Amino acid sequence: MIPALALVLGVVLGLVLEPTVPAALQPYLPIAVVAALDAVFGAVRAQLEGIFDDRVFVVSFVSNVVVAGLVVFLGDQLGVGGQLSTGVVVVLGIRIFSNAAAIRRRVFHA
Amino acid sequence: MTTTPSATGTPPARRVDGSMSLLVDMMANTLDEAYAERAALRSGEASSTDAPSRRPRQRGVVTVAAIVVLGVVTGAAVSQVRSRQEADTGLRGQLAAEVGDRTAESDALDGRAEALRQELSGLREQALGADAAGRAVAARLDELGLASATTPVRGPGVVVTLDDAAPDPERNPETVEDGRIRDTDVQDTVNALWGAGAEAISINGQRLTALTAKRSAGSAVLVDLLPLKPPYVLRAVGPPAQLELGFLDGPVGRRLFDDSNAYGLRLEVRRQDELTLPGAADPDLRAASPVPAAAS
């Protein structure tokens, strides 16, 4: 409940305040969001399976975002930033979907 | 529930999908292994010592903070994309509005120039009509105006209408170009009309002078720099019968007539008893100047 409220609060804050993101970081925002979402879905699944650990969540959250950003940054330097962002989104997307499927099985038993 | 492959009990036999182990691992092992490890560690810890009570709360705060950060970043990214889209469409709208404004402005200036031209010719007639010398100058001016196509004229003549072939779905798309009126068709028609004795010609309301250029840009025909849309209506003032026969019997008229049969070009020549042609703008003579009377 509290995490859901926190997420809503964060989205509202981001939309209302429109924080100015440095131009150099702008390409990494969507990737950061997808990476963080992956960590969040993993956490929800772990919670449902009763093995949630907040330290693991925070560490995986931060490292996911940083690693995804670094991979895309490296791709940009190598001239394949677009392809690597696609790759990151595909891999994290698959993980998000399978975690969401696991959550669904837990919650609805279907 | 989880399909985590056990790391210890791997059979020695090679897996069928071994070459895709990375993909399989990615699909099957979606939960961070650290959760399982920590859970195992904690269950071991709990049996031995009591877990401190304050640390989980602190970590809970960090968790919530991380989720808030995720939300803020999401919102920021969304608003960023939105503002970029707005800027794009705004810019396009601005440009379109500017084009519209400038076109209207240019039309208004054209109308004003026309009104001023009429005012000028009226004033000139008034000023020159006072005495015989002035009337002689006025007559000469009228003559020159006719020759240079700067004064509006009226009189009998013919109307020649040229149009692209009607779009025909059965026609081979590669030959659509053949059914299009080109700048050379317009040029030839104008020249044939001059040759047949036309005294003044206009195309779609644009009076032609000796300096008017007729050329094409892409598939559009330009007269001076104004693009014209088909149909091209050429009004020529002159003896109607002589113009019609001269044009239709001449090489250009025959060629266009053949083309109209072969490619579906539309060609129509009509006599008219009364035609009114607008005057052209005064030419900008940049290099030419009249020869002094003494020298001629």
XYZ file of C-alpha atoms in Angstrom:
406
model
C 0.000 0.000 0.000
C 2.666 2.462 1.055
C 4.862 1.642 -1.989
C 1.893 2.196 -4.326
C 1.155 5.552 -2.707
C 4.834 6.438 -2.940
C 4.823 5.614 -6.653
C 1.748 7.768 -7.295
C 3.256 10.586 -5.251
C 6.484 10.342 -7.248
C 4.716 10.406 -10.621
C 2.613 13.390 -9.577
C 5.700 15.182 -8.303
C 7.571 14.498 -11.518
C 4.669 15.689 -13.680
C 3.913 18.790 -11.627
C 7.407 19.966 -10.831
C 8.809 19.038 -14.282
C 12.334 18.874 -12.945
C 14.835 20.026 -15.539
C 16.959 17.072 -16.515
C 20.418 17.861 -17.856
C 20.438 17.383 -21.612
C 23.252 14.854 -21.352
C 21.121 12.598 -19.133
C 17.895 12.848 -21.143
C 18.458 9.783 -23.369
C 18.930 7.639 -20.260
C 15.674 8.577 -18.535
C 13.445 6.003 -20.281
C 16.078 3.305 -19.797
C 16.378 4.210 -16.117
C 12.614 3.944 -15.752
C 12.497 0.503 -17.377
C 15.431 -0.734 -15.289
C 13.840 0.546 -12.088
C 10.510 -1.016 -13.068
C 12.279 -4.349 -13.438
C 13.596 -4.030 -9.878
C 10.135 -3.088 -8.622
C 8.430 -6.060 -10.297
C 11.122 -8.346 -8.915
C 10.482 -6.906 -5.468
C 6.723 -7.397 -5.712
C 7.249 -10.981 -6.753
C 9.705 -11.565 -3.910
C 7.219 -10.006 -1.488
C 4.518 -12.404 -2.663
C 6.871 -15.335 -2.361
C 7.767 -14.185 1.132
C 11.441 -13.634 0.507
C 11.396 -9.846 0.063
C 14.384 -8.076 1.462
C 14.556 -4.303 1.336
C 18.341 -4.213 1.136
C 18.307 -6.460 -1.897
C 15.581 -4.313 -3.425
C 17.406 -1.024 -2.951
C 20.701 -2.434 -4.162
C 19.124 -4.077 -7.218
C 17.139 -0.905 -7.934
C 20.202 1.332 -7.929
C 22.499 -1.123 -9.679
C 19.867 -1.880 -12.361
C 19.513 1.802 -13.150
C 23.238 2.453 -13.116
C 24.145 -0.592 -15.197
C 21.412 0.054 -17.759
C 22.538 3.672 -18.006
C 26.173 2.647 -18.370
C 25.382 0.085 -21.063
C 23.482 2.674 -23.078
C 26.173 5.271 -22.448
C 28.818 2.855 -23.700
C 26.611 2.131 -26.702
C 26.368 5.847 -27.413
C 30.135 6.149 -27.339
C 30.432 3.198 -29.721
C 27.754 4.541 -32.026
C 25.232 1.788 -31.293
C 23.348 3.542 -28.500
C 19.985 3.083 -30.186
C 20.472 -0.637 -30.679
C 21.775 -1.165 -27.160
C 18.846 0.738 -25.642
C 16.555 -1.519 -27.657
C 18.432 -4.513 -26.303
C 18.182 -3.297 -22.725
C 14.479 -2.598 -23.111
C 13.869 -6.044 -24.656
C 15.755 -7.942 -21.949
C 14.270 -5.959 -19.082
C 10.882 -6.123 -20.761
C 11.043 -9.921 -20.857
C 11.973 -9.975 -17.186
C 9.180 -7.582 -16.301
C 6.687 -9.722 -18.198
C 7.733 -12.990 -16.644
C 7.807 -11.445 -13.179
C 4.375 -9.979 -13.829
C 3.211 -13.451 -14.902
C 4.580 -14.937 -11.677
C 2.833 -12.212 -9.664
C -0.382 -12.912 -11.538
C -0.140 -16.618 -10.780
C 0.413 -15.842 -7.114
C -2.418 -13.355 -6.801
C -5.095 -14.937 -8.954
C -3.877 -18.532 -8.898
C -4.368 -18.554 -12.620
C 6.411 -21.795 -8.448
C 9.760 -20.593 -9.562
C 11.472 -22.526 -12.251
C 14.919 -21.699 -10.996
C 17.212 -24.379 -12.297
C 19.130 -25.986 -9.520
C 22.811 -25.259 -9.778
C 23.888 -28.389 -7.952
C 21.882 -31.156 -9.574
C 22.801 -30.563 -13.213
C 22.832 -33.820 -15.098
C 26.058 -34.592 -16.920
C 24.155 -35.022 -20.205
C 24.302 -31.976 -22.472
C 21.074 -30.066 -22.609
C 19.288 -29.911 -25.924
C 18.969 -26.144 -25.699
C 22.483 -25.726 -24.377
C 23.462 -23.367 -27.134
C 20.701 -21.010 -26.038
C 21.590 -21.141 -22.350
C 21.805 -17.377 -22.124
C 18.309 -16.914 -23.505
C 16.876 -19.768 -21.453
C 18.489 -18.400 -18.331
C 17.118 -14.968 -19.100
C 13.605 -16.296 -19.549
C 13.558 -18.707 -16.615
C 15.639 -16.971 -14.004
C 13.848 -13.670 -13.750
C 13.933 -13.153 -10.003
C 17.046 -11.675 -8.511
C 18.883 -14.593 -6.879
C 19.930 -12.282 -4.090
C 16.409 -12.466 -2.645
C 16.694 -16.214 -2.209
C 20.198 -15.909 -0.810
C 19.210 -13.262 1.709
C 16.145 -15.275 2.694
C 18.300 -18.318 3.327
C 20.786 -16.186 5.272
C 18.039 -14.626 7.362
C 16.415 -17.904 8.254
C 19.810 -19.058 9.457
C 20.303 -15.760 11.318
C 16.899 -15.811 12.951
C 17.534 -19.151 14.542
C 20.816 -17.991 16.042
C 20.368 -14.335 17.058
C 17.474 -11.871 17.369
C 17.222 -9.506 14.387
C 17.613 -5.839 15.382
C 14.240 -4.088 15.233
C 15.266 -0.602 14.043
C 17.134 -1.544 10.901
C 14.164 -2.917 8.915
C 12.263 0.342 9.451
C 15.167 2.406 8.165
C 15.397 0.145 5.170
C 11.665 0.508 4.633
C 12.153 4.259 4.396
C 14.906 3.732 1.843
C 12.626 1.417 -0.140
C 9.850 3.999 -0.217
C 12.355 6.695 -1.168
C 13.608 4.547 -4.048
C 10.050 4.098 -5.289
C 9.409 7.835 -5.030
C 12.558 8.418 -7.060
C 11.274 5.950 -9.675
C 8.001 7.866 -9.833
C 9.729 11.228 -10.156
C 11.991 9.967 -12.921
C 9.005 8.438 -14.730
C 7.036 11.656 -14.463
C 10.028 13.694 -15.593
C 10.576 11.453 -18.609
C 6.895 11.628 -19.555
C 6.752 15.401 -19.232
C 9.977 15.673 -21.205
C 8.590 13.657 -24.114
C 5.350 15.619 -23.977
C 7.025 19.003 -24.009
C 9.192 17.899 -26.928
C 6.097 16.816 -28.881
C 4.398 20.095 -28.057
C 7.413 22.021 -29.242
C 7.406 20.059 -32.516
C 3.738 20.550 -33.323
C 3.896 24.129 -32.093
C 6.760 24.886 -34.430
C 4.961 23.359 -37.398
C 1.796 25.279 -36.597
C 3.808 28.463 -36.253
C 5.396 27.947 -39.655
C 2.045 27.176 -41.271
C 0.514 30.282 -39.727
C 3.464 32.332 -40.909
C 3.100 31.013 -44.458
C -0.589 31.864 -44.363
C 0.136 35.344 -43.016
C 2.766 36.046 -45.625
C 0.518 34.783 -48.435
C -2.315 37.006 -47.281
C 0.112 39.912 -46.985
C 1.409 39.325 -50.497
C -2.146 39.091 -51.846
C -3.044 42.351 -50.121
C 0.053 44.024 -51.556
C -0.847 42.717 -55.021
C -4.304 44.210 -54.710
C -2.837 47.497 -53.489
C -0.360 47.587 -56.359
C -3.213 47.034 -58.800
C -5.266 49.817 -57.212
C -2.278 52.149 -57.272
C -1.641 51.313 -60.922
C -5.205 52.230 -61.775
C -4.951 55.414 -59.742
C -1.719 56.288 -61.488
C -3.134 55.766 -64.967
C -6.205 57.804 -64.018
C -4.039 60.647 -62.733
C -1.834 60.443 -65.795
C -4.811 60.725 -68.112
C -6.089 63.678 -66.118
C -2.730 65.438 -66.179
C -2.030 64.777 -69.826
C -5.536 65.442 -71.114
C -5.151 69.179 -70.563
C -3.523 70.131 -73.867
C -2.733 68.737 -77.294
C 0.894 67.920 -76.503
C -0.193 66.073 -73.397
C -2.810 64.110 -75.356
C -0.155 63.097 -77.868
C 2.029 61.838 -75.007
C -0.960 59.988 -73.564
C -1.659 58.308 -76.894
C 1.993 57.292 -77.147
C 1.874 55.975 -73.566
C -1.200 53.887 -74.369
C 0.539 52.452 -77.374
C 3.648 51.637 -75.347
C 1.518 50.238 -72.555
C -0.154 47.880 -75.013
C 3.169 46.801 -76.402
C 4.713 46.272 -72.989
C 1.504 44.661 -71.672
C 1.373 46.955 -68.664
C -2.124 48.282 -69.359
C -5.242 46.155 -69.151
C -6.782 45.471 -72.545
C -10.044 44.178 -73.883
C -11.208 42.961 -77.234
C -12.299 39.868 -79.117
C -10.123 36.785 -79.141
C -9.897 33.113 -78.293
C -9.674 31.148 -75.069
C -7.381 28.115 -75.213
C -7.754 25.670 -72.351
C -5.072 23.057 -71.737
C -5.505 20.428 -69.045
C -3.779 17.293 -67.834
C -5.328 13.992 -68.808
C -8.065 12.844 -66.473
C -6.680 10.366 -63.943
C -7.351 6.913 -65.302
C -6.822 3.954 -63.000
C -6.460 1.623 -65.964
C -3.662 3.661 -67.423
C -0.145 2.436 -66.788
C 1.205 4.628 -64.000
C 4.446 4.983 -65.902
C 2.725 6.844 -68.699
C 0.904 9.277 -66.406
C 3.679 11.770 -67.131
C 2.693 11.642 -70.808
C -0.746 12.932 -69.931
C 0.597 15.974 -68.154
C 0.846 19.441 -69.635
C 4.474 20.525 -69.493
C 6.004 23.950 -69.490
C 7.054 23.459 -73.093
C 3.431 22.842 -74.095
C 2.475 26.142 -72.519
C 5.438 27.906 -74.101
C 4.652 26.484 -77.551
C 1.003 27.427 -77.249
C 1.880 30.982 -76.269
C 4.346 31.289 -79.120
C 1.842 29.827 -81.583
C -0.764 32.336 -80.415
C 1.693 35.217 -80.830
C 2.534 33.811 -84.227
C -1.137 33.607 -85.188
C -1.530 37.321 -84.505
C -2.409 37.616 -80.831
C -1.980 41.110 -79.483
C -2.192 40.307 -75.778
C -2.151 37.022 -73.886
C -2.819 36.035 -70.309
C -2.448 32.657 -68.585
C -4.823 31.991 -65.701
C -5.214 35.737 -65.246
C -1.484 36.479 -65.449
C -0.721 38.873 -68.262
C 2.266 37.882 -70.344
C 4.916 40.416 -71.247
C 7.986 40.088 -73.391
C 9.898 39.225 -70.211
C 7.517 36.650 -68.769
C 9.175 33.302 -68.200
C 7.252 30.064 -68.468
C 9.061 27.132 -66.987
C 8.458 24.120 -64.837
C 9.408 23.171 -61.331
C 8.714 19.504 -60.767
C 5.313 18.889 -62.243
C 4.115 22.479 -61.776
C 4.259 25.088 -64.488
C 5.527 28.451 -63.307
C 4.693 31.710 -65.001
C 7.241 34.152 -63.744
C 7.680 32.746 -60.290
C 4.030 31.965 -59.630
C 3.079 28.309 -59.796
C -0.064 27.696 -61.831
C -2.521 24.899 -61.387
C -4.078 23.144 -64.334
C -6.268 23.780 -66.229
C -4.197 26.401 -67.982
C -6.541 28.974 -69.494
C -4.828 31.142 -72.092
C -6.776 34.191 -73.181
C -5.511 35.808 -76.351
C -6.857 39.058 -77.745
C -6.711 39.295 -81.515
C -8.801 38.513 -84.585
C -10.671 35.422 -83.324
C -11.012 33.492 -86.580
C -7.408 34.114 -87.566
C -6.184 33.113 -84.084
C -8.246 29.935 -83.939
C -7.337 28.745 -87.405
C -3.744 29.853 -87.110
C -3.303 28.020 -83.838
C -5.171 24.829 -84.639
C -3.673 24.553 -88.099
C -0.165 25.327 -86.960
C 2.325 22.671 -85.896
C 1.752 23.256 -82.184
C -2.003 22.997 -82.423
C -1.733 19.807 -84.474
C 0.750 18.272 -82.067
C -1.409 19.080 -79.052
C -4.459 17.746 -80.865
C -2.617 14.489 -81.582
C -1.485 14.325 -77.961
C -5.014 14.854 -76.793
C -6.055 11.817 -78.816
C -3.100 9.692 -77.800
C -2.652 10.593 -74.132
C -5.940 12.151 -73.124
C -4.631 15.702 -72.809
C -7.508 18.086 -72.852
C -7.375 20.892 -75.398
C -10.168 23.307 -76.075
C -10.197 26.425 -78.257
C -13.124 28.773 -78.017
C -13.767 32.095 -79.739
C -14.976 34.926 -77.592
C -16.288 38.311 -78.628
C -15.164 40.132 -75.562
C -12.120 39.376 -73.439
C -10.630 41.538 -70.708
C -6.994 40.999 -69.809
C -5.347 42.513 -66.748
C -2.200 44.585 -67.022
C 1.127 43.199 -65.995
C 3.291 44.810 -63.351
C 5.724 47.384 -64.657
C 8.907 45.554 -65.523
C 11.904 46.251 -63.341
C 14.469 47.455 -65.818
C 17.771 47.264 -64.020
C 20.266 47.602 -66.840
C 18.309 49.002 -69.772
C 17.717 52.743 -70.104
C 16.111 54.661 -73.000
C 18.354 55.998 -75.730
C 18.498 59.824 -75.480
C 16.410 61.557 -78.150
C 19.447 63.353 -79.573
C 21.265 60.122 -80.291
C 18.430 58.333 -82.030
